[in-house]
Coordinates of C-alpha atoms in Angstrom, one line a residue:
M1 CA 0.0 0.0 0.0
G2 CA 3.0 2.3 0.2
V3 CA 2.4 3.2 3.8
S4 CA 4.2 3.0 7.0
R5 CA 2.7 1.2 9.9
R6 CA 3.0 2.4 13.5
T7 CA 5.0 -0.2 15.3
L8 CA 4.4 -0.1 19.0
A9 CA 7.3 -1.2 20.8
L10 CA 4.4 0.7 17.4
Q11 CA 4.1 0.5 12.7
T12 CA 3.8 3.3 13.4
G13 CA 5.7 1.3 12.9
A14 CA 5.1 0.2 11.4
I15 CA 5.2 1.0 13.5
A16 CA 3.7 1.4 14.0
A17 CA 3.1 1.7 15.7
A18 CA -1.4 1.7 18.9
V19 CA -6.7 -2.0 23.6
A20 CA -9.4 -1.9 21.2
L21 CA -11.0 1.5 20.7
A22 CA -14.6 2.3 19.8
A23 CA -15.7 1.5 16.3
T24 CA -14.4 3.8 13.6
A25 CA -17.2 5.6 11.8
C26 CA -18.3 4.0 8.6
S27 CA -21.3 4.3 6.4
S28 CA -24.0 1.7 6.2
S29 CA -23.7 -0.9 3.5
K30 CA -25.1 -4.0 2.0
S31 CA -23.2 -7.2 2.4
S32 CA -21.6 -8.8 -0.6
G33 CA -23.2 -11.8 -2.2
G34 CA -22.5 -13.9 -5.1
S35 CA -21.4 -12.9 -8.6
N36 CA -23.6 -10.2 -10.0
S37 CA -24.2 -10.5 -13.8
G38 CA -20.8 -12.0 -14.3
T39 CA -19.0 -9.1 -12.7
G40 CA -17.4 -8.6 -9.3
S41 CA -19.6 -8.2 -6.3
G42 CA -18.9 -6.4 -3.1
S43 CA -19.5 -3.7 -0.6
G44 CA -18.5 -0.4 -1.9
T45 CA -19.6 1.7 1.1
G46 CA -18.0 0.0 4.0
T47 CA -18.7 -3.1 6.1
P48 CA -20.1 -2.3 9.6
I49 CA -17.4 -2.7 12.3
A50 CA -19.4 -5.4 14.1
Q51 CA -19.5 -7.6 11.0
R52 CA -15.9 -7.2 9.9
N53 CA -14.4 -10.2 11.7
S54 CA -16.8 -12.6 9.9
V55 CA -16.7 -11.4 6.4
N56 CA -16.2 -14.3 3.9
A57 CA -16.1 -16.9 6.7
A58 CA -16.0 -20.3 5.1
T59 CA -15.1 -23.9 5.5
V60 CA -12.1 -24.5 3.3
K61 CA -10.2 -27.4 1.8
Q62 CA -6.7 -28.4 2.7
G63 CA -3.9 -27.7 0.3
G64 CA -3.5 -25.4 -2.6
K65 CA -1.5 -22.4 -3.6
I66 CA -2.4 -18.7 -4.1
T67 CA -0.6 -15.6 -5.0
W68 CA -1.2 -12.4 -3.1
T69 CA -0.2 -8.9 -4.2
I70 CA 2.0 -6.4 -2.4
E71 CA 2.8 -3.0 -3.8
K72 CA 6.5 -2.8 -3.0
T73 CA 9.5 -5.0 -3.6
V74 CA 10.7 -6.0 -0.2
Q75 CA 13.9 -4.3 0.7
D76 CA 13.8 -4.9 4.5
W77 CA 12.8 -7.9 6.5
N78 CA 12.7 -6.7 10.1
P79 CA 9.4 -4.9 10.7
L80 CA 10.7 -3.4 13.9
T81 CA 13.4 -1.3 12.3
S82 CA 12.7 2.2 10.9
L83 CA 13.5 0.9 7.4
G84 CA 11.4 -2.2 7.7
N85 CA 8.4 -0.5 9.4
T86 CA 6.4 -0.6 6.2
F87 CA 3.0 -2.1 5.6
D88 CA 3.8 -4.2 2.5
Y89 CA 6.9 -5.7 4.0
A90 CA 5.0 -6.8 7.0
Q91 CA 2.4 -8.6 5.0
T92 CA 5.1 -11.1 4.0
T93 CA 6.3 -11.7 7.6
N94 CA 2.9 -11.8 9.5
G95 CA 2.8 -15.6 9.0
I96 CA 6.5 -15.9 10.1
Y97 CA 7.2 -13.7 13.1
P98 CA 4.4 -14.2 15.7
D99 CA 2.7 -11.6 17.9
V100 CA 1.3 -12.0 21.4
Y101 CA -1.9 -10.2 20.5
V102 CA -3.3 -10.0 17.1
P103 CA -5.4 -6.9 16.0
Q104 CA -8.7 -7.9 14.4
P105 CA -10.7 -6.2 11.7
D106 CA -13.0 -4.7 14.3
Y107 CA -10.0 -3.2 16.1
S108 CA -10.3 -5.7 19.0
L109 CA -7.3 -7.7 20.2
V110 CA -7.1 -11.5 20.3
L111 CA -4.5 -13.4 22.2
N112 CA -2.4 -15.7 20.0
T113 CA -3.2 -18.9 21.8
D114 CA -0.9 -20.9 19.4
L115 CA 2.0 -19.1 21.1
M116 CA 0.7 -18.2 24.5
A117 CA -0.7 -20.5 27.2
G118 CA -3.4 -18.3 28.6
D119 CA -3.8 -14.6 29.2
P120 CA -0.8 -12.7 30.7
V121 CA -1.1 -12.0 34.4
V122 CA -1.0 -8.3 35.1
T123 CA 0.0 -6.8 38.5
N124 CA -0.9 -3.2 38.5
A125 CA 1.5 -0.6 39.8
T126 CA 1.2 0.6 43.4
A127 CA 3.0 3.3 45.3
T128 CA 5.6 0.9 46.4
A129 CA 5.7 -1.7 43.6
P130 CA 6.0 -1.4 39.8
Q131 CA 3.7 -2.8 37.2
K132 CA 4.4 -6.5 36.2
I133 CA 3.3 -8.6 33.3
V134 CA 3.8 -12.4 33.4
Y135 CA 3.5 -14.3 30.1
Q136 CA 3.3 -18.1 29.7
I137 CA 4.7 -19.4 26.4
Q138 CA 3.2 -22.7 25.1
P139 CA 5.4 -25.6 26.1
N140 CA 5.6 -26.8 22.5
A141 CA 6.2 -23.4 20.8
K142 CA 9.4 -23.6 18.8
W143 CA 11.1 -22.1 15.8
S144 CA 11.1 -24.1 12.5
D145 CA 14.7 -25.3 13.1
G146 CA 13.5 -26.9 16.4
T147 CA 14.8 -24.3 18.8
E148 CA 12.4 -23.5 21.5
I149 CA 10.6 -20.1 21.6
T150 CA 11.6 -18.8 25.0
A151 CA 12.0 -15.8 27.2
D152 CA 15.3 -15.2 25.3
D153 CA 13.3 -14.0 22.3
F154 CA 11.3 -11.6 24.4
I155 CA 14.4 -10.3 26.1
Y156 CA 16.0 -9.7 22.7
L157 CA 13.1 -7.6 21.5
W158 CA 13.3 -5.5 24.7
Q159 CA 17.0 -5.0 24.5
A160 CA 16.7 -3.9 20.9
Q161 CA 13.8 -1.5 21.5
N162 CA 14.4 -0.1 24.9
G163 CA 16.3 2.9 23.6
T164 CA 19.6 2.3 25.6
N165 CA 21.6 1.6 22.5
P166 CA 21.7 4.4 20.0
N167 CA 23.2 2.2 17.3
V168 CA 20.0 0.1 17.0
D169 CA 17.9 1.1 14.1
V170 CA 14.5 0.8 15.7
A171 CA 11.1 2.2 14.6
S172 CA 10.0 2.9 18.2
T173 CA 11.1 2.5 21.8
T174 CA 7.6 3.3 23.2
G175 CA 6.7 0.9 26.0
Y176 CA 10.0 -0.9 26.0
S177 CA 11.8 2.1 27.3
D178 CA 9.5 2.0 30.4
V179 CA 10.6 -1.6 31.2
A180 CA 13.2 -2.2 33.9
S181 CA 13.7 -5.9 33.2
V182 CA 12.6 -8.9 31.2
E183 CA 13.4 -12.2 32.9
G184 CA 12.8 -15.9 32.1
S185 CA 12.0 -18.9 34.3
N186 CA 10.4 -22.3 34.0
N187 CA 13.0 -23.3 31.4
G188 CA 12.4 -20.0 29.6
K189 CA 8.7 -20.6 29.1
T190 CA 7.7 -18.0 31.7
V191 CA 8.5 -14.4 30.9
T192 CA 8.3 -11.7 33.6
V193 CA 8.3 -8.1 32.5
T194 CA 8.8 -5.6 35.2
F195 CA 8.3 -1.9 34.5
K196 CA 10.2 0.9 36.0
Q197 CA 8.9 2.3 39.3
N198 CA 6.3 5.0 38.6
Q199 CA 6.3 4.2 34.9
P200 CA 3.4 1.8 34.2
F201 CA 2.4 1.4 30.5
S202 CA -1.2 1.8 29.6
D203 CA -0.9 0.0 26.2
W204 CA 1.1 -3.0 27.4
K205 CA -0.8 -5.3 25.0
S206 CA 1.0 -3.5 22.2
L207 CA 4.3 -5.1 23.2
F208 CA 6.0 -8.1 21.8
T209 CA 4.9 -8.0 18.2
S210 CA 6.9 -9.6 15.4
I211 CA 8.9 -11.7 17.8
L212 CA 12.3 -12.4 16.3
P213 CA 14.6 -15.5 16.7
S214 CA 17.2 -14.5 19.3
H215 CA 19.2 -17.6 18.6
I216 CA 19.7 -16.6 15.0
A217 CA 20.4 -13.0 16.0
K218 CA 23.2 -14.1 18.4
Q219 CA 25.0 -15.6 15.4
H220 CA 25.3 -12.2 13.8
G221 CA 26.9 -9.9 16.3
D222 CA 25.6 -7.7 19.1
V223 CA 22.1 -6.4 19.4
A224 CA 22.6 -3.5 17.0
A225 CA 24.5 -5.6 14.3
S226 CA 22.1 -8.5 14.6
F227 CA 19.0 -6.3 14.4
T228 CA 20.3 -4.9 11.2
W229 CA 21.2 -8.4 9.9
L230 CA 17.7 -9.5 10.5
D231 CA 16.5 -6.5 8.5
T232 CA 18.8 -7.1 5.5
N233 CA 18.2 -10.8 5.2
P234 CA 15.0 -12.8 4.6
P235 CA 13.9 -14.9 7.6
T236 CA 15.8 -18.2 7.8
V237 CA 13.5 -19.6 10.5
S238 CA 9.8 -19.2 11.3
G239 CA 7.8 -19.1 14.5
G240 CA 4.5 -19.0 12.5
P241 CA 2.4 -21.1 10.2
F242 CA 4.5 -20.2 7.1
E243 CA 8.2 -20.0 6.2
I244 CA 10.3 -18.9 3.4
P245 CA 12.2 -21.9 1.9
P246 CA 15.7 -21.6 0.6
G247 CA 15.7 -19.7 -2.7
G248 CA 12.2 -18.5 -1.9
V249 CA 13.0 -14.8 -2.7
S250 CA 13.6 -13.9 -6.4
A251 CA 16.7 -12.1 -7.3
D252 CA 14.8 -8.8 -7.9
K253 CA 12.8 -9.4 -4.7
S254 CA 9.5 -9.0 -6.6
L255 CA 8.4 -12.6 -5.7
I256 CA 8.5 -14.1 -2.2
K257 CA 7.5 -17.7 -1.8
T258 CA 6.2 -18.8 1.6
I259 CA 5.2 -22.4 2.3
K260 CA 3.4 -24.2 5.1
N261 CA 5.8 -24.6 8.1
P262 CA 5.8 -28.3 8.8
Q263 CA 7.2 -27.7 12.2
Y264 CA 4.5 -25.3 13.3
Y265 CA 3.4 -25.9 16.8
G266 CA -0.1 -24.5 16.4
K267 CA -3.0 -25.2 14.1
P268 CA -1.4 -25.8 10.7
A269 CA -2.2 -23.5 7.7
N270 CA -4.8 -24.7 5.2
L271 CA -2.9 -23.6 2.1
D272 CA 0.4 -25.3 1.1
E273 CA 1.8 -22.1 -0.3
V274 CA 1.2 -18.4 -0.4
D275 CA 3.4 -16.4 -2.7
F276 CA 3.7 -12.6 -2.6
R277 CA 4.1 -10.8 -5.8
A278 CA 5.1 -7.1 -5.9
I279 CA 3.2 -5.0 -8.4
T280 CA 4.5 -1.5 -7.9
D281 CA 2.1 0.1 -10.4
S282 CA -1.3 -0.2 -8.7
S283 CA -3.1 0.4 -12.1
Q284 CA -1.8 -3.1 -13.1
E285 CA -3.3 -4.9 -10.2
P286 CA -6.8 -5.3 -11.6
T287 CA -5.3 -6.7 -14.8
A288 CA -3.2 -9.2 -12.9
L289 CA -6.3 -10.2 -10.9
A290 CA -8.4 -10.6 -14.0
N291 CA -5.8 -12.6 -15.8
G292 CA -5.3 -15.0 -12.9
E293 CA -1.7 -13.9 -12.3
V294 CA -2.7 -13.2 -8.7
D295 CA -5.6 -14.3 -6.5
G296 CA -6.0 -11.2 -4.4
I297 CA -5.1 -7.5 -4.3
Y298 CA -5.1 -4.8 -1.6
P299 CA -4.6 -1.6 -3.5
Q300 CA -5.3 2.0 -2.5
P301 CA -8.6 2.5 -4.2
Q302 CA -9.0 5.0 -7.0
L303 CA -12.0 5.6 -9.2
D304 CA -10.7 3.9 -12.3
L305 CA -9.2 1.0 -10.3
V306 CA -12.5 0.4 -8.4
N307 CA -14.5 0.4 -11.6
R308 CA -12.1 -2.1 -13.2
V309 CA -12.4 -4.4 -10.2
K310 CA -16.2 -4.2 -10.3
S311 CA -16.0 -5.5 -13.9
I312 CA -14.0 -8.7 -13.1
S313 CA -16.0 -11.9 -13.0
G314 CA -15.7 -14.1 -10.0
V315 CA -14.2 -11.5 -7.7
D316 CA -15.5 -10.2 -4.4
Y317 CA -14.4 -6.8 -3.2
H318 CA -14.9 -4.5 -0.1
I319 CA -14.1 -0.9 0.6
N320 CA -13.9 0.2 4.2
Q321 CA -12.8 3.1 6.2
G322 CA -10.3 2.1 8.9
L323 CA -7.2 3.3 10.7
V324 CA -5.2 4.3 7.7
W325 CA -4.8 8.1 7.2
E326 CA -3.1 10.2 4.6
H327 CA -1.0 13.2 5.4
I328 CA 1.6 15.6 4.2
D329 CA 4.8 16.0 6.2
L330 CA 7.6 18.5 6.1
N331 CA 11.3 17.8 6.6
L332 CA 12.2 20.2 9.4
R333 CA 15.9 19.7 8.8
N334 CA 15.5 21.8 5.6
T335 CA 16.8 25.3 6.5
A336 CA 13.7 27.0 5.0
F337 CA 11.4 25.0 7.3
G338 CA 13.8 24.6 10.3
G339 CA 17.5 23.6 10.3
P340 CA 20.1 21.2 11.7
A341 CA 19.2 22.2 15.3
N342 CA 15.7 21.5 16.8
A343 CA 15.5 25.1 17.9
D344 CA 15.8 26.3 14.3
Q345 CA 12.2 25.1 13.5
T346 CA 10.8 27.6 16.1
E347 CA 12.0 30.7 14.3
P348 CA 8.8 32.8 13.7
A349 CA 9.5 33.3 10.0
K350 CA 9.9 29.6 9.4
V351 CA 6.8 28.8 11.3
A352 CA 4.9 31.3 9.2
L353 CA 6.1 29.7 6.0
R354 CA 5.0 26.3 7.1
Q355 CA 1.6 27.6 8.3
A356 CA 1.0 29.5 5.1
M357 CA 1.7 26.5 3.0
F358 CA -0.8 24.4 4.9
T359 CA -3.3 27.2 4.9
A360 CA -3.3 27.5 1.2
F361 CA -4.0 23.9 0.4
D362 CA -7.5 22.9 -0.5
R363 CA -7.9 19.6 1.3
L364 CA -11.7 19.3 0.5
G365 CA -11.0 20.0 -3.1
L366 CA -8.5 17.1 -3.1
L367 CA -11.1 14.8 -1.7
N368 CA -13.7 15.9 -4.3
R369 CA -11.3 15.2 -7.1
T370 CA -10.3 11.8 -5.8
I371 CA -11.6 9.8 -2.9
K372 CA -15.2 11.1 -2.9
Q373 CA -15.7 10.0 -6.4
F374 CA -16.0 6.4 -5.2
D375 CA -16.4 6.8 -1.4
S376 CA -19.1 9.3 -0.5
A377 CA -18.4 8.9 3.2
A378 CA -14.9 10.3 2.8
A379 CA -14.2 13.5 4.8
V380 CA -11.3 15.7 5.6
L381 CA -9.4 14.5 8.7
N382 CA -8.7 17.1 11.3
N383 CA -6.8 15.1 14.0
R384 CA -3.6 13.2 13.9
M385 CA -4.0 11.1 17.0
V386 CA -7.3 9.3 16.4
V387 CA -9.8 8.9 13.6
P388 CA -13.5 9.6 13.8
G389 CA -15.3 7.1 16.0
Q390 CA -12.4 6.6 18.3
P391 CA -12.7 8.1 21.8
G392 CA -11.3 11.6 22.1
Y393 CA -11.7 12.6 18.4
Q394 CA -12.1 16.3 18.0
D395 CA -11.2 18.8 15.2
N396 CA -7.9 20.4 16.1
T397 CA -7.0 21.5 12.6
S398 CA -9.6 23.3 10.5
S399 CA -9.7 26.5 12.5
M400 CA -6.1 27.1 11.4
Y401 CA -6.1 25.4 8.1
P402 CA -9.6 25.6 6.5
E403 CA -10.7 22.5 4.8
S404 CA -11.1 24.3 1.5
G405 CA -7.9 26.3 1.9
D406 CA -7.6 30.1 2.2
L407 CA -5.1 31.6 -0.3
N408 CA -5.6 35.1 0.9
K409 CA -5.1 34.2 4.5
A410 CA -1.9 32.3 3.5
K411 CA -0.6 35.3 1.7
Q412 CA -1.3 37.5 4.6
I413 CA 0.6 35.2 7.0
L414 CA 3.6 35.5 4.7
T415 CA 3.4 39.2 4.3
S416 CA 3.0 39.8 8.1
A417 CA 6.1 37.7 8.7
G418 CA 8.2 39.9 6.4
Y419 CA 8.2 37.8 3.2
K420 CA 8.5 39.5 -0.2
G421 CA 7.5 38.4 -3.6
V422 CA 4.3 36.7 -2.3
G423 CA 2.6 35.2 -5.3
T424 CA 5.5 35.5 -7.6
A425 CA 8.9 34.4 -6.3
L426 CA 9.0 34.2 -2.5
V427 CA 11.8 35.8 -0.6
D428 CA 12.3 35.4 3.1
P429 CA 12.7 38.2 5.6
T430 CA 16.5 38.1 5.3
G431 CA 16.4 38.7 1.6
K432 CA 17.1 35.1 0.7
A433 CA 15.0 33.4 -2.0
V434 CA 12.9 30.6 -0.7
P435 CA 14.3 27.5 -2.4
A436 CA 12.4 25.0 -4.6
F437 CA 11.2 22.1 -2.5
S438 CA 11.2 18.4 -3.5
M439 CA 7.9 16.6 -2.8
R440 CA 7.9 12.8 -3.0
Y441 CA 5.3 10.2 -3.4
T442 CA 5.3 6.4 -3.7
V443 CA 6.0 5.2 -7.2
G444 CA 3.0 4.0 -9.1
N445 CA 0.5 5.7 -6.7
Q446 CA -1.6 7.9 -8.9
L447 CA -3.6 9.2 -6.0
R448 CA -0.5 10.5 -4.3
Q449 CA 0.8 11.9 -7.5
D450 CA -2.4 13.8 -7.9
T451 CA -2.1 15.1 -4.3
C452 CA 1.4 16.3 -4.9
N453 CA 0.5 18.0 -8.2
L454 CA -2.4 19.8 -6.5
F455 CA -0.2 20.9 -3.6
A456 CA 2.4 22.2 -6.0
Q457 CA -0.2 24.2 -7.9
A458 CA -1.4 25.8 -4.6
M459 CA 2.2 26.6 -3.6
K460 CA 2.9 28.3 -6.9
Q461 CA 0.2 30.8 -6.1
L462 CA 2.3 31.7 -3.0
G463 CA 5.4 32.1 -5.1
I464 CA 6.9 28.7 -4.0
T465 CA 8.2 26.1 -6.4
V466 CA 7.5 22.5 -5.5
N467 CA 9.1 19.8 -7.7
V468 CA 7.2 16.5 -7.6
S469 CA 8.9 13.1 -8.0
S470 CA 8.3 9.5 -7.0
T471 CA 10.3 7.3 -4.7
D472 CA 10.9 3.6 -5.2
A473 CA 11.5 3.0 -1.5
L474 CA 9.3 4.8 1.1
G475 CA 11.4 3.6 4.0
K476 CA 14.7 4.8 2.6
T477 CA 13.2 8.1 1.6
L478 CA 11.7 8.7 5.0
N479 CA 15.1 7.9 6.5
Q480 CA 16.9 10.0 3.9
A481 CA 19.1 7.0 3.4
D482 CA 21.1 8.2 0.4
A483 CA 21.3 10.9 -2.3
Q484 CA 18.5 9.2 -4.3
H485 CA 16.1 9.1 -1.3
Q486 CA 15.7 12.6 0.0
Y487 CA 12.7 14.8 0.6
D488 CA 11.6 18.2 1.7
I489 CA 7.9 17.4 1.6
I490 CA 6.3 14.0 1.4
V491 CA 2.9 12.4 1.3
F492 CA 2.2 9.0 2.8
A493 CA 0.0 7.2 5.2
W494 CA 0.2 5.9 8.7
V495 CA -1.5 2.6 9.4
D496 CA -2.7 3.2 12.9
T497 CA -3.0 0.5 15.6
P498 CA -5.6 0.2 18.2
F499 CA -3.3 1.9 20.7
P500 CA -3.4 5.7 20.2
N501 CA -2.1 6.4 23.7
S502 CA 1.3 5.0 22.9
A503 CA 1.4 4.7 19.1
N504 CA 1.6 8.4 18.6
Q505 CA 4.6 9.0 20.9
P506 CA 7.3 7.8 18.5
L507 CA 5.9 9.9 15.6
Y508 CA 6.2 13.3 17.3
T509 CA 8.6 13.0 20.2
T510 CA 11.9 14.7 20.1
T511 CA 14.7 12.3 19.2
P512 CA 18.5 12.6 19.3
Q513 CA 20.4 13.9 16.4
G514 CA 20.6 11.3 13.6
T515 CA 18.1 8.9 15.1
P516 CA 14.6 9.9 13.9
Q517 CA 13.0 6.6 14.8
S518 CA 9.5 7.2 13.4
N519 CA 9.7 11.0 13.8
Y520 CA 11.1 11.2 10.3
G521 CA 10.8 14.9 9.9
Y522 CA 12.6 15.7 13.2
Y523 CA 9.7 17.6 14.8
S524 CA 10.5 18.8 18.3
N525 CA 8.3 20.5 20.9
A526 CA 8.9 20.0 24.7
N527 CA 5.2 20.2 25.6
V528 CA 4.3 17.6 23.0
D529 CA 6.9 15.4 24.4
K530 CA 5.4 15.8 27.9
W531 CA 1.8 15.3 26.8
L532 CA 2.5 12.2 24.8
A533 CA 4.7 10.7 27.5
D534 CA 1.8 11.2 30.0
A535 CA -0.6 9.5 27.7
T536 CA 1.4 6.3 27.9
V537 CA 1.2 6.1 31.7
N538 CA -1.8 8.0 32.9
P539 CA -4.5 5.5 34.2
D540 CA -7.3 8.0 33.5
Q541 CA -8.8 7.7 30.0
T542 CA -10.2 11.2 30.0
A543 CA -6.7 12.6 30.9
R544 CA -5.1 10.5 28.2
E545 CA -7.6 11.9 25.6
K546 CA -6.8 15.4 26.8
D547 CA -3.1 14.7 26.4
L548 CA -3.5 13.6 22.9
N549 CA -5.6 16.5 21.9
Q550 CA -3.3 19.1 23.4
A551 CA -0.4 17.5 21.5
D552 CA -2.4 17.5 18.3
A553 CA -3.4 21.1 18.7
Q554 CA 0.2 22.1 19.2
I555 CA 1.4 20.1 16.2
T556 CA -1.2 22.0 14.2
K557 CA 0.2 25.4 15.4
D558 CA 3.7 24.2 14.6
A559 CA 2.7 23.1 11.1
Y560 CA 4.8 19.9 10.9
T561 CA 2.3 17.6 9.4
L562 CA -1.1 18.2 7.7
P563 CA -3.7 15.5 8.0
L564 CA -5.7 14.9 4.8
Y565 CA -8.2 12.2 5.1
Q566 CA -9.0 8.8 6.6
K567 CA -8.1 6.5 3.7
P568 CA -10.5 3.9 2.4
T569 CA -9.1 0.5 2.2
M570 CA -10.0 -1.9 -0.6
I571 CA -9.6 -5.7 -0.8
A572 CA -10.5 -7.8 -3.8
Y573 CA -10.0 -11.5 -4.1
K574 CA -11.3 -14.5 -6.1
N575 CA -14.6 -15.6 -4.7
T576 CA -13.3 -19.2 -4.5
L577 CA -11.2 -18.1 -1.5
G578 CA -12.5 -18.4 2.0
N579 CA -11.6 -16.5 5.2
V580 CA -9.7 -13.8 3.3
R581 CA -10.9 -10.4 4.5
D582 CA -9.9 -6.8 5.1
N583 CA -8.2 -5.9 8.3
P584 CA -7.9 -2.1 8.2
T585 CA -5.4 -2.0 11.2
Q586 CA -1.7 -2.0 10.9
I587 CA -1.5 -5.7 10.6
G588 CA -3.4 -5.9 7.3
P589 CA -5.3 -8.8 5.7
T590 CA -2.6 -11.4 6.3
Y591 CA -3.4 -11.3 10.0
N592 CA -5.2 -14.7 9.6
I593 CA -3.2 -16.1 6.8
A594 CA -3.2 -19.6 8.3
Q595 CA -7.1 -19.7 8.0
W596 CA -7.0 -18.8 4.2
G597 CA -8.0 -21.6 1.9
Q598 CA -10.0 -22.7 -1.1
K599 CA -13.7 -23.1 -0.5

């Protein structure tokens, strides 16, 4: 999908990056039925939240092979790194690296009982004792090479993500940085997590996702080196229902073969093989589905694409609104927006430039030209922390940045700040020409390309040049990994998790020089740091909601990121497949890959 996921440590990363919240708002819909006049059938206006977990439930056969589509060639294999914290990459590893809790399509959480022997035991914090979580790993849980899954694997994840080693490329330290110790007992099958005194963690169920094989890691150096090795190399062992066999990754990384893990300790997968094929041009996905080259797609819906899917015989499709939201971010290390020091971004003239750019952009016009053509429920999003329907949602954006934009107001902001050449060739208050900015979008994503072009047109009316170009690697570009992957302005989406109290912290918290984690644009505000930190520990839900909204309002004033809209998700698959369904959380449709099968 060309998005990052908030991993809670997000995925945000992903990632991102975030216990079940109230149902996200969606419009009413009719459920999909059989094939309609030889064409695809489906729900184009959203499946009600309460029904999402049972869509396409079916009794399926044993055996068979299918090919699923991802929209990126996999460059990174560790979903817990800042580079690997990408939705499409994680789709290939969801069946390999297990989670303690699995987010469901209705945003609830289900304990992975293949891995865990009963619910974790929680001892809440007191004035004299810290919070503790005790996990029991199934006695027969093991990696595909026969090595037991033990507390060592939990300890490794904590060591990598607790923030004590600046050399570890980690997407987020949230939650793990509050842990004082992770200890094993009972031959490693009992894991005791003790939090620091006075630092309980409200979203503890977000921890221990994508559990990695510590015994493999130890063969490749210290924690930092091994974490990177796991990122640059396909998984060699599996703790889930599928595994990648030797030679299972094509030379160009456009095809990843996964087969049933014969050593899996839980209920075995129904399918013998699920291959992942990268189609980086989303316009080609319906063709591949119609031709039988792939059995399912999960594209970002666009009008032409939706209409083409509707015309395919023997295909079911669904369009939902979920936890994915699109936004425009600025790189605050750019000297026009900020600079090399965090304090540079607070200079009034630079704040004014950022505010004017966001003020001028017609977000509602963008929706009318794009999303609303096939999703009438689409609306401008005015909060970065939660989406409509989640507790605490309120509009913290449109009072500063009108949904339809305000070019005259934007020009006045610049003029009042001392800029010259407003509307022609913008010059800052020091007499220096405002440079041309590079705006990037994911290659093959027409919707994002349209967003960039519309933004560039609006900026031209302020006297600002924006050069639009695509990127072939979202993770590398967000991290500014090399000369080919740089940005001043970027459009992408966060795939939220059901944990907003902690998922947002790594996205907006001040990070040390050179280590953005998931705060890729290096935003810094001490009050935001304080509010987001309190949201992770405060036991009072109302107080946490206040924290999030105060932080969101401040980010609006600071003009770091501009929320655009809650993205619709679209899934389409052959109607011969059972138990395949949309999961609009950060984990995506492969959350239940072991249950997939042929009807």
